[in-house]
Amino acid sequence: FPVENIRNFSIIAHVDHGKSTLADRLLEMTGAIAKTERNKQVLDKLQVERERGITVKAQTASLFYMYNGQTYLLNLIDTPGHVDFSYEVSRSISACQGVLLIVDANQGIQAQTVANFYLAFEAQLTIIPVLNKIDLKNADPERVASQIEKVFDIPKEDCIRISAKLGTNVDQVLEEIVKRIPPPVARGDEPFKALVFDSTFDHYRGVVTNIALFGGQVSKGDKIMSAHAGKVYEVNEVGILRPEEQPTDRLYGGQVGYLIAGMKEVKEAQIGDTLFHQKHPVEALPGFKPAKAMVFAGMYPVDQSEYSSLRSAVDRLTLNDSSVTVQRDSSHALGAGWRLGFLGLLHMEVFNQRLEQEYNASVIMTVPTVPYKAVFSSAKLIKGHRGVQKNMVYIDDQRVMMKYLFPLNEVIVDFYDHLKSLSSGYASFDYEDAGYQPADLVKMDILLNGKPVEELAMIVHRDKAYSSGKALCERLKDCIPRQLFEIAVQAAIGSKVMARETIKAYRKNVLAKCYGGDITRKMKLLKKQAEGKKKMRRIGNIEVPKDAFISVLKRK
Ligand code: GDP
Ligand code: MG
């Protein structure tokens, strides 16, 4: 396939502005998928993505498009929209020469529109602004085009106005991809050089890598090496993604596709690695800046006998999501486990859910924390979420972009939900790391009948110790089922108790219901209890459901 006829592009947008819908339309119009209701959000393959309606993993699809009597190969790389997954966005972008920047013609520019724009801009990609949802009654493409001109310095005439839902002007999008985005720079007579921009573990075939070829070509039987692992592999299969894997004889410079080469170990296929022919070593591509973990939590198997199977599940899942950092850890209450670092709370929840759904693992996650470096005593301007305003830019007469400096722990838990409800859903939010700052912090313990729950110990700002201790005790009270005896739930700093709640004992007649009556109902009840037990963790003689650990931290 001639390189001049290849276009590699991504779709970037704020969440819900219509990436997945547009991707579906592009796939349909180029015949990659049939036009049916069942094919909704084809690129969102993971169960967690369909359930939550979000994109977590970037997926790739190769489309064939006829224009002016010529066939073009368009490689589309879908990207997630949520801030927690911006690492995926920058990876997708590295395999592209251009992006479609989708903006909802009703909502206009939002926080992640800005964040994603800068990722593409810094990578020097061609940016095609696309105003979506023009079918909406309240759509105002004129206003949004002006915003784009003002904030991104892109002439408003460059905006394409579409309805991804109805398919209006989507043909124009395909045309402009061919016209405006340059083909990749790659020559067939160069040595083979490919960037691994994603990899997954397949239970039957081992590691499957997604690669972007920066030069040369590769086919079955070739002996290749990876710069990172330094091992030699024979290529078993190459092909393109339509979006299903479709084997081909060969992949050429400029193309995007998949490669299977008998890599068995997860460590052998690092994302960001460079592949080349054994006989023609090349200089490694720059790879990726490792994503910075912002939220940390302990993870333990519910049952210690599942430690080793959980370890391989964690290995395989982190291969697919290398933004998770993993460190071995152990707790005398929970046994051997790990300390995991995530990009945010949603990222942590999605990881947990993927472990359960894709690897059938049952785990206990501890309360998430953020990294701290030192504790100083100093008065600080403190207010609400302890934010300090940095700057403010008017996007137009109705919209303003504000930058604040926040302590990260104020942001990870419920800041986003708070912001959304205060602004009736109008405000949007994105963040980046601004370094460590001094603060007046204390360690708060949570006690159940006097026994500290080490998983729930947390560092809090002194001025918030009382209110968060009280809130935590109240949440715990709701999360821990009544037991045969009374339970005191306390929050304490050192020996000083800040807050207390009491969980009353069962009344006898609740248990009495289990006796007599329908035997099948009783068996069902017992089975349910036994299953429930698996998800419990004992503290002293108190049983705590594992869900309590995550749910207590989310304030209402
Ligand atoms: P993503 O989060 O960017 O992938 O957004 P989705 O493609 O999942 O779309 C979010 C919501 O907007 C869905 O309910 C879509 O049906 C809806 N949507 C997408 N495009 C359009 C459009 O052109 N018009 C209208 N009215 N709704 C749209
Ligand atoms: Mg989506």
Coordinates of C-alpha atoms and ligand atoms in Angstrom, one line a residue:
F1 CA 0.0 0.0 0.0
P2 CA 1.6 3.3 -1.0
V3 CA 2.5 5.4 2.0
E4 CA 1.0 8.6 0.4
N5 CA -2.4 7.0 0.7
I6 CA -2.2 6.2 4.4
R7 CA -3.6 8.5 7.1
N8 CA -3.2 7.8 10.8
F9 CA -5.5 9.8 13.1
S10 CA -7.1 9.9 16.5
I11 CA -10.4 11.3 17.7
I12 CA -10.0 13.4 20.8
A13 CA -12.7 15.1 22.8
H14 CA -14.2 15.9 26.2
V15 CA -16.2 13.0 27.5
D16 CA -19.6 12.5 25.9
H17 CA -19.0 14.9 23.1
G18 CA -19.4 12.0 20.6
K19 CA -16.1 10.2 19.9
S20 CA -17.5 6.7 20.0
T21 CA -20.6 7.7 18.0
L22 CA -18.5 9.3 15.3
A23 CA -16.1 6.3 15.2
D24 CA -19.1 4.0 14.7
R25 CA -20.3 6.2 11.7
L26 CA -16.8 6.2 10.2
L27 CA -16.7 2.4 10.5
E28 CA -20.1 2.0 8.9
M29 CA -19.5 4.4 6.0
T30 CA -16.3 2.7 5.1
G31 CA -17.9 -0.7 5.3
A32 CA -15.8 -2.0 8.2
I33 CA -19.0 -2.9 10.1
A34 CA -22.6 -3.4 9.3
K35 CA -25.1 -0.7 10.1
T36 CA -27.2 -2.2 12.9
E37 CA -28.2 -1.2 16.4
R38 CA -26.2 -4.0 17.9
N39 CA -22.9 -2.4 16.6
K40 CA -23.1 0.5 19.0
Q41 CA -19.7 1.7 20.2
V42 CA -17.8 -1.0 18.4
L43 CA -14.4 0.2 19.7
D44 CA -15.5 0.0 23.3
K45 CA -14.8 -3.7 23.7
L46 CA -14.3 -4.1 27.4
Q47 CA -17.3 -5.0 29.5
V48 CA -16.5 -2.2 31.9
E49 CA -16.6 0.3 29.0
R50 CA -20.0 -0.8 27.9
E51 CA -21.3 -0.9 31.4
R52 CA -20.1 2.6 32.3
G53 CA -20.4 4.1 28.9
I54 CA -16.8 5.3 28.9
T55 CA -13.8 4.5 26.8
V56 CA -10.9 3.2 28.9
K57 CA -8.6 1.6 26.3
A58 CA -7.6 3.1 23.0
Q59 CA -8.7 0.8 20.2
T60 CA -7.6 0.8 16.6
A61 CA -9.5 0.3 13.3
S62 CA -8.2 0.3 9.8
L63 CA -10.7 1.7 7.2
F64 CA -10.5 1.7 3.5
Y65 CA -11.9 4.8 1.9
M66 CA -12.3 5.7 -1.8
Y67 CA -11.7 9.3 -2.7
N68 CA -11.1 10.8 -6.2
G69 CA -10.7 7.3 -7.7
Q70 CA -8.0 6.3 -5.2
T71 CA -8.2 4.0 -2.2
Y72 CA -6.9 5.4 1.1
L73 CA -6.1 3.4 4.2
L74 CA -7.3 5.4 7.3
N75 CA -6.1 4.1 10.6
L76 CA -8.4 5.3 13.4
I77 CA -7.2 5.2 16.9
D78 CA -10.0 5.9 19.5
T79 CA -9.1 7.6 22.7
P80 CA -10.7 7.8 26.2
G81 CA -12.2 11.1 27.3
H82 CA -11.8 11.0 31.1
V83 CA -8.9 12.8 32.8
D84 CA -7.8 9.6 34.5
F85 CA -6.9 8.1 31.1
S86 CA -5.1 10.9 29.5
Y87 CA -2.0 8.7 29.4
E88 CA -3.9 6.5 26.8
V89 CA -4.6 9.7 24.8
S90 CA -0.9 10.6 24.5
R91 CA 0.0 7.1 23.5
S92 CA -2.6 7.0 20.8
I93 CA -1.4 10.4 19.5
S94 CA 2.1 9.1 19.1
A95 CA 1.1 6.8 16.4
C96 CA -0.8 9.6 14.5
Q97 CA -0.1 12.6 12.2
G98 CA -3.5 14.2 12.9
V99 CA -6.5 14.4 15.1
L100 CA -10.2 15.1 14.9
L101 CA -10.9 17.5 17.8
I102 CA -14.6 17.0 18.6
V103 CA -16.5 19.7 20.4
D104 CA -20.2 19.4 21.3
A105 CA -21.9 22.3 19.5
N106 CA -24.2 22.8 22.4
Q107 CA -21.7 22.6 25.3
G108 CA -18.8 24.2 23.6
I109 CA -15.2 23.9 24.8
Q110 CA -14.8 21.9 28.0
A111 CA -11.8 21.1 30.3
Q112 CA -10.7 18.0 28.5
T113 CA -11.1 19.7 25.1
V114 CA -8.4 22.0 26.2
A115 CA -6.2 19.3 27.8
N116 CA -6.5 17.1 24.7
F117 CA -5.9 19.9 22.3
Y118 CA -2.5 20.7 24.0
L119 CA -1.5 17.0 23.8
A120 CA -2.0 17.1 20.1
F121 CA -0.6 20.5 19.6
E122 CA 2.6 19.7 21.5
A123 CA 3.0 16.6 19.3
Q124 CA 2.7 18.9 16.3
L125 CA -0.2 17.1 14.8
T126 CA -2.7 18.4 12.3
I127 CA -5.8 19.3 14.2
I128 CA -9.2 19.2 12.5
P129 CA -12.0 20.8 14.6
V130 CA -15.3 19.0 14.3
L131 CA -18.5 20.5 15.8
N132 CA -20.8 17.7 16.7
K133 CA -24.5 17.4 17.6
I134 CA -25.6 20.2 15.3
D135 CA -29.0 18.4 15.2
L136 CA -29.7 19.5 18.8
K137 CA -32.2 22.3 19.2
N138 CA -29.8 24.2 21.4
A139 CA -26.7 23.7 19.3
D140 CA -24.9 26.9 18.5
P141 CA -22.1 26.0 16.1
E142 CA -21.4 29.7 15.3
R143 CA -20.6 30.4 19.0
V144 CA -18.5 27.3 19.4
A145 CA -16.5 28.0 16.2
S146 CA -15.7 31.4 17.7
Q147 CA -14.5 29.8 20.9
I148 CA -12.2 27.6 18.9
E149 CA -10.8 30.5 17.1
K150 CA -10.3 32.4 20.3
V151 CA -8.9 29.7 22.5
F152 CA -6.9 27.5 20.0
D153 CA -6.2 30.1 17.3
I154 CA -7.7 27.9 14.6
P155 CA -9.7 29.9 12.0
K156 CA -13.4 29.2 12.5
E157 CA -13.9 28.4 8.8
D158 CA -11.8 25.3 9.5
C159 CA -14.6 23.7 11.7
I160 CA -16.6 20.9 10.2
R161 CA -20.2 20.9 11.4
I162 CA -21.7 17.4 11.9
S163 CA -24.2 15.2 13.6
A164 CA -22.5 12.0 14.3
K165 CA -25.8 10.6 15.5
L166 CA -27.6 11.2 12.2
G167 CA -24.6 10.9 10.0
T168 CA -24.9 14.5 8.7
N169 CA -21.6 15.7 7.0
V170 CA -19.6 12.7 8.2
D171 CA -18.6 12.2 4.6
Q172 CA -17.0 15.6 4.8
V173 CA -15.0 14.4 7.8
L174 CA -13.5 11.5 5.8
E175 CA -12.7 13.9 2.9
E176 CA -10.9 16.4 5.1
I177 CA -8.9 13.6 6.8
V178 CA -7.5 12.8 3.4
K179 CA -7.0 16.4 2.4
R180 CA -5.6 17.9 5.6
I181 CA -3.7 15.2 7.5
P182 CA -0.3 14.4 6.0
P183 CA 0.7 10.8 5.3
P184 CA 3.2 9.2 7.7
V185 CA 6.9 9.6 6.8
A186 CA 8.2 6.1 6.2
R187 CA 10.1 4.4 3.4
G188 CA 9.9 0.8 2.5
D189 CA 13.6 0.5 1.8
E190 CA 14.5 1.5 5.4
P191 CA 15.1 -1.1 8.1
F192 CA 12.0 -2.2 9.9
K193 CA 11.3 -0.1 12.9
A194 CA 8.0 -0.2 14.9
L195 CA 6.6 1.4 18.0
V196 CA 4.7 -0.8 20.4
F197 CA 1.8 1.5 21.4
D198 CA -0.4 -1.1 23.1
S199 CA -0.2 -4.7 24.0
T200 CA -2.7 -7.2 25.4
F201 CA -2.3 -10.7 26.8
D202 CA -4.3 -13.3 25.0
H203 CA -4.9 -16.6 26.9
Y204 CA -4.2 -18.7 23.7
R205 CA -1.6 -16.8 21.7
G206 CA 0.4 -15.0 24.4
V207 CA 1.2 -11.3 23.9
V208 CA -0.5 -9.4 21.1
T209 CA 1.2 -6.1 20.4
N210 CA -0.3 -3.1 18.5
I211 CA 2.4 -1.5 16.5
A212 CA 2.9 1.6 14.3
L213 CA 5.6 1.0 11.7
F214 CA 8.0 4.0 11.3
G215 CA 9.9 2.3 8.6
G216 CA 10.6 -0.9 6.6
Q217 CA 8.3 -3.9 6.6
V218 CA 7.7 -7.0 8.6
S219 CA 6.1 -10.4 7.8
K220 CA 5.6 -13.9 9.2
G221 CA 8.8 -15.8 9.9
D222 CA 10.9 -12.6 10.4
K223 CA 13.4 -12.7 13.3
I224 CA 12.8 -9.6 15.3
M225 CA 14.1 -8.0 18.5
S226 CA 12.8 -5.6 21.0
A227 CA 15.0 -2.8 22.2
H228 CA 13.8 -3.1 25.8
A229 CA 14.0 -6.8 26.4
G230 CA 16.8 -7.5 24.0
K231 CA 15.3 -11.0 23.1
V232 CA 14.9 -12.5 19.6
Y233 CA 11.5 -13.7 18.5
E234 CA 10.1 -15.2 15.3
V235 CA 7.0 -13.4 14.0
N236 CA 4.0 -15.8 14.0
E237 CA 1.4 -13.4 12.6
V238 CA 0.9 -9.8 11.5
G239 CA -2.3 -8.1 10.4
I240 CA -4.5 -5.1 10.5
L241 CA -7.4 -4.3 12.9
R242 CA -10.7 -3.8 11.2
P243 CA -11.4 -3.5 14.2
E244 CA -11.3 -7.3 14.4
E245 CA -7.8 -8.8 13.7
Q246 CA -7.4 -9.6 10.1
P247 CA -4.1 -11.3 9.2
T248 CA -2.1 -10.0 6.3
D249 CA 1.1 -11.1 4.6
R250 CA 3.0 -8.1 5.6
L251 CA 2.9 -4.7 7.3
Y252 CA 4.6 -1.8 5.7
G253 CA 6.1 1.5 6.9
G254 CA 3.4 4.0 7.9
Q255 CA 0.9 1.3 8.7
V256 CA -0.7 0.5 12.0
G257 CA -1.5 -3.1 12.9
Y258 CA -0.9 -6.0 15.3
L259 CA 2.0 -8.5 15.6
I260 CA 2.3 -11.8 17.5
A261 CA 5.7 -13.1 18.1
G262 CA 5.7 -15.8 20.7
M263 CA 6.3 -13.4 23.6
K264 CA 5.1 -15.3 26.6
E265 CA 6.2 -13.1 29.4
V266 CA 4.4 -9.9 30.1
K267 CA 7.6 -8.1 30.7
E268 CA 8.8 -8.8 27.2
A269 CA 6.3 -6.5 25.5
Q270 CA 6.5 -3.1 27.2
I271 CA 4.4 -0.4 25.7
G272 CA 6.6 2.3 24.2
D273 CA 9.2 -0.3 23.2
T274 CA 10.8 -0.4 19.7
L275 CA 10.8 -3.6 17.5
F276 CA 13.4 -4.1 14.7
H277 CA 14.9 -6.9 12.6
Q278 CA 17.5 -8.9 14.4
K279 CA 20.0 -8.2 11.6
H280 CA 19.3 -4.5 11.4
P281 CA 19.3 -2.9 14.8
V282 CA 18.0 0.6 14.9
E283 CA 18.0 3.4 17.4
A284 CA 15.1 3.0 19.8
L285 CA 12.2 5.4 19.5
P286 CA 11.7 7.8 22.4
G287 CA 8.9 5.7 24.0
F288 CA 6.6 7.3 26.6
K289 CA 7.0 9.3 29.7
P290 CA 5.7 7.0 32.4
A291 CA 2.4 8.2 33.7
K292 CA 2.5 9.5 37.2
A293 CA 0.5 7.6 39.8
M294 CA -1.6 10.0 41.8
V295 CA -3.7 7.7 44.0
F296 CA -2.4 4.7 45.9
A297 CA -4.2 1.8 47.5
G298 CA -3.3 -1.6 48.9
M299 CA -4.7 -4.7 47.2
Y300 CA -5.0 -8.2 48.7
P301 CA -6.5 -11.5 47.6
V302 CA -9.6 -12.3 49.6
D303 CA -8.2 -15.7 50.1
Q304 CA -4.4 -16.0 50.4
S305 CA -4.4 -19.3 48.5
E306 CA -5.3 -17.2 45.4
Y307 CA -2.2 -15.0 45.7
S308 CA -0.2 -16.5 42.8
S309 CA -3.2 -16.6 40.4
L310 CA -3.9 -13.0 41.3
R311 CA -0.3 -12.1 40.7
S312 CA -0.5 -13.3 37.1
A313 CA -3.8 -11.5 36.6
V314 CA -2.2 -8.3 37.9
D315 CA 0.8 -8.8 35.6
R316 CA -1.4 -9.3 32.5
L317 CA -3.7 -6.5 33.3
T318 CA -0.8 -4.1 33.9
L319 CA 0.7 -5.1 30.6
N320 CA -2.5 -3.7 29.0
D321 CA -2.5 -0.7 31.4
S322 CA 1.0 0.2 32.2
S323 CA -0.1 3.4 33.9
V324 CA -0.7 1.3 37.0
T325 CA 2.3 1.0 39.3
V326 CA 2.8 -2.1 41.3
Q327 CA 4.8 -2.7 44.4
R328 CA 4.7 -5.8 46.6
D329 CA 3.4 -5.2 50.1
S330 CA 2.1 -7.1 53.0
S331 CA -0.2 -6.5 55.9
H332 CA -0.5 -8.6 59.0
A333 CA -4.2 -8.5 58.8
L334 CA -4.5 -9.2 55.0
G335 CA -1.4 -11.2 54.2
A336 CA 0.7 -10.8 51.1
G337 CA -0.5 -8.3 48.5
W338 CA 0.5 -5.1 46.6
R339 CA 0.5 -1.4 46.8
L340 CA -0.9 -0.1 43.5
G341 CA -0.7 3.4 42.1
F342 CA -3.4 4.8 39.9
L343 CA -4.0 7.9 37.9
G344 CA -7.2 8.7 39.7
L345 CA -10.1 7.1 41.5
L346 CA -12.1 6.1 38.4
H347 CA -8.9 4.5 37.1
M348 CA -8.7 2.5 40.4
E349 CA -12.3 1.4 40.2
V350 CA -12.0 0.4 36.6
F351 CA -8.9 -1.6 37.3
N352 CA -10.6 -3.4 40.1
Q353 CA -13.6 -4.1 37.9
R354 CA -11.5 -5.4 35.1
L355 CA -9.7 -7.8 37.5
E356 CA -13.0 -9.2 38.5
Q357 CA -14.6 -9.3 35.1
E358 CA -11.8 -10.4 32.9
Y359 CA -9.7 -12.5 35.3
N360 CA -12.4 -13.6 37.7
A361 CA -10.3 -12.4 40.7
S362 CA -11.8 -11.4 44.0
V363 CA -9.8 -8.7 45.8
I364 CA -9.8 -6.4 48.8
M365 CA -8.8 -2.8 48.0
T366 CA -7.8 -0.5 50.8
V367 CA -8.8 3.1 51.1
P368 CA -6.9 5.2 48.5
T369 CA -4.4 7.8 49.5
V370 CA -2.3 10.3 47.7
P371 CA 1.5 10.7 48.1
Y372 CA 2.9 13.0 50.8
K373 CA 6.5 13.9 51.2
A374 CA 6.7 15.8 54.5
V375 CA 4.6 17.3 57.3
F376 CA 5.2 20.9 58.3
S377 CA 3.1 23.0 60.7
S378 CA 2.1 26.2 58.9
A379 CA -1.0 28.3 58.6
K380 CA -2.3 28.3 55.2
L381 CA -5.1 30.0 53.6
I382 CA -7.8 27.3 53.9
K383 CA -11.2 27.4 52.4
G384 CA -13.5 24.7 51.0
H385 CA -11.3 22.5 49.0
R386 CA -8.2 24.6 49.9
G387 CA -7.8 26.0 46.4
V388 CA -5.6 28.9 45.4
Q389 CA -6.6 30.7 42.2
K390 CA -3.9 31.0 39.6
N391 CA -5.4 32.6 36.5
M392 CA -8.6 33.1 34.6
V393 CA -9.4 33.3 30.9
Y394 CA -12.7 34.2 29.3
I395 CA -13.5 31.7 26.5
D396 CA -16.6 33.8 25.5
D397 CA -19.2 35.9 27.3
Q398 CA -20.7 32.8 28.9
R399 CA -17.7 30.6 29.7
V400 CA -14.6 31.1 31.7
M401 CA -11.5 29.0 32.2
M402 CA -10.0 29.2 35.7
K403 CA -6.8 27.6 37.0
Y404 CA -6.4 26.8 40.6
L405 CA -3.8 25.1 42.7
F406 CA -5.4 22.4 44.8
P407 CA -4.0 19.8 47.2
L408 CA -4.5 16.5 45.3
N409 CA -6.3 14.7 48.1
E410 CA -9.1 17.3 47.8
V411 CA -9.4 16.6 44.2
I412 CA -9.4 12.8 44.0
V413 CA -12.4 11.9 46.0
D414 CA -15.4 13.9 45.2
F415 CA -14.3 17.2 43.9
Y416 CA -15.5 16.4 40.4
D417 CA -19.0 15.4 41.6
H418 CA -19.2 18.5 43.7
L419 CA -18.3 20.8 40.9
K420 CA -20.8 19.1 38.6
S421 CA -23.7 19.5 41.0
L422 CA -22.8 23.1 42.0
S423 CA -22.7 24.1 38.3
S424 CA -25.7 22.0 37.3
G425 CA -23.4 20.0 35.1
Y426 CA -22.0 22.9 33.2
A427 CA -18.5 23.1 34.6
S428 CA -15.8 20.6 33.6
F429 CA -12.5 19.9 35.1
D430 CA -9.0 18.6 34.3
Y431 CA -5.8 18.5 36.3
E432 CA -2.1 18.1 36.1
D433 CA 0.6 17.7 38.8
A434 CA 2.0 20.9 40.3
G435 CA 4.5 19.4 42.8
Y436 CA 4.6 19.0 46.6
Q437 CA 3.4 21.7 48.9
P438 CA 3.7 22.0 52.7
A439 CA 0.6 21.4 54.8
D440 CA -0.6 20.8 58.4
L441 CA -1.5 17.1 58.4
V442 CA -2.3 14.5 61.0
K443 CA -2.8 10.7 60.9
M444 CA -6.3 9.6 61.8
D445 CA -7.1 6.0 62.9
I446 CA -10.4 4.3 62.5
L447 CA -11.3 1.9 65.4
L448 CA -13.8 -0.9 65.5
N449 CA -14.5 -1.8 69.1
G450 CA -11.1 -0.3 70.0
K451 CA -9.2 -2.2 67.3
P452 CA -7.5 -0.1 64.6
V453 CA -8.4 -0.9 61.0
E454 CA -5.0 -0.3 59.4
E455 CA -6.5 -0.2 55.9
L456 CA -8.6 2.8 56.9
A457 CA -5.9 4.8 58.6
M458 CA -5.5 8.1 56.7
I459 CA -3.7 11.3 56.6
V460 CA -6.0 14.3 56.8
H461 CA -5.6 18.1 57.1
R462 CA -5.8 19.0 60.8
D463 CA -8.7 21.5 60.1
K464 CA -10.7 18.7 58.4
A465 CA -10.0 15.9 60.9
Y466 CA -13.2 16.3 62.8
S467 CA -15.5 16.5 59.8
S468 CA -13.9 13.8 57.8
G469 CA -13.7 11.5 60.9
K470 CA -17.4 12.0 61.6
A471 CA -18.3 11.4 57.9
L472 CA -16.2 8.3 57.8
C473 CA -17.8 6.8 60.9
E474 CA -21.2 7.5 59.5
R475 CA -20.4 5.8 56.3
L476 CA -18.9 2.8 58.0
K477 CA -22.0 2.5 60.1
D478 CA -24.0 2.2 57.0
C479 CA -21.6 -0.2 55.3
I480 CA -21.1 -2.7 58.1
P481 CA -24.0 -5.1 58.7
R482 CA -25.4 -5.5 62.2
Q483 CA -23.8 -8.4 64.0
L484 CA -24.6 -10.3 67.2
F485 CA -23.0 -7.6 69.4
E486 CA -22.8 -3.9 69.5
I487 CA -20.0 -2.2 67.5
A488 CA -18.4 1.1 68.3
V489 CA -17.0 2.9 65.3
Q490 CA -14.5 5.6 66.2
A491 CA -12.1 8.0 64.5
A492 CA -9.1 9.0 66.6
I493 CA -6.0 11.0 66.4
G494 CA -3.5 9.4 68.7
S495 CA -5.5 8.6 71.8
K496 CA -8.0 11.4 71.2
V497 CA -11.3 10.2 69.8
M498 CA -12.8 12.7 67.3
A499 CA -16.0 10.9 66.4
R500 CA -18.1 7.9 67.3
E501 CA -21.0 5.9 65.9
T502 CA -22.6 2.8 67.2
I503 CA -23.9 -0.2 65.2
K504 CA -26.6 -1.8 67.2
A505 CA -26.7 -5.6 67.7
Y506 CA -29.1 -7.8 65.7
R507 CA -32.4 -8.4 67.4
K508 CA -32.9 -12.1 68.1
N509 CA -36.1 -12.4 66.0
V510 CA -34.2 -11.5 62.8
L511 CA -32.2 -14.7 63.2
A512 CA -35.3 -16.6 64.2
K513 CA -36.7 -16.0 60.7
C514 CA -34.1 -18.4 59.3
Y515 CA -35.6 -21.3 61.2
G516 CA -38.6 -23.2 60.3
G517 CA -40.6 -22.5 57.2
D518 CA -39.5 -23.1 53.6
I519 CA -36.4 -25.3 53.4
T520 CA -35.3 -24.2 49.9
R521 CA -35.5 -20.6 51.0
K522 CA -33.4 -21.4 54.0
M523 CA -30.8 -23.2 51.8
K524 CA -30.7 -20.2 49.5
L525 CA -30.1 -17.9 52.5
L526 CA -27.3 -20.1 53.7
K527 CA -25.7 -20.2 50.3
K528 CA -25.9 -16.4 50.0
Q529 CA -24.3 -16.0 53.4
A530 CA -21.5 -18.3 52.5
E531 CA -20.8 -16.3 49.3
G532 CA -21.0 -13.1 51.2
K533 CA -18.5 -14.4 53.7
K534 CA -15.9 -14.7 50.9
K535 CA -16.2 -11.0 50.5
M536 CA -15.8 -10.3 54.2
R537 CA -12.8 -9.4 56.2
R538 CA -12.5 -10.0 59.9
I539 CA -11.3 -7.3 62.3
G540 CA -11.2 -8.8 65.7
N541 CA -14.5 -10.6 65.7
I542 CA -16.2 -8.1 63.5
E543 CA -17.0 -8.9 59.8
V544 CA -16.5 -6.1 57.4
P545 CA -17.7 -6.4 53.7
K546 CA -14.9 -5.6 51.3
D547 CA -17.0 -3.0 49.5
A548 CA -17.0 -1.0 52.7
F549 CA -13.3 -0.2 52.2
I550 CA -13.9 1.7 48.9
S551 CA -17.3 3.1 49.6
V552 CA -16.5 4.8 53.0
L553 CA -14.2 7.3 51.4
K554 CA -16.7 8.7 48.9
R555 CA -18.5 11.5 50.6
K556 CA -22.1 12.2 49.6
Ligands
GDP1 P1 -17.9 9.8 23.9 O1 -17.8 9.8 25.4 O2 -17.1 11.0 23.3 O3 -17.4 8.5 23.2 O4 -19.4 10.1 23.4 P2 -20.5 9.1 22.8 O5 -20.2 8.8 21.4 O6 -20.6 7.9 23.7 O7 -21.7 10.0 22.9 C1 -22.3 10.5 24.1 C2 -23.7 10.8 23.9 O8 -24.0 11.8 22.9 C3 -24.5 9.5 23.5 O9 -25.7 9.5 24.2 C4 -24.7 9.8 22.0 O10 -25.9 9.1 21.5 C5 -24.9 11.3 21.9 N1 -24.5 11.8 20.6 C6 -23.4 11.6 20.0 N2 -23.3 12.3 18.8 C7 -24.5 12.9 18.7 C8 -25.1 13.8 17.8 O11 -24.6 14.1 16.7 N3 -26.3 14.3 18.1 C9 -27.0 14.0 19.2 N4 -28.2 14.6 19.4 N5 -26.5 13.2 20.1 C10 -25.3 12.7 19.9
MG2 MG -16.7 6.8 24.1

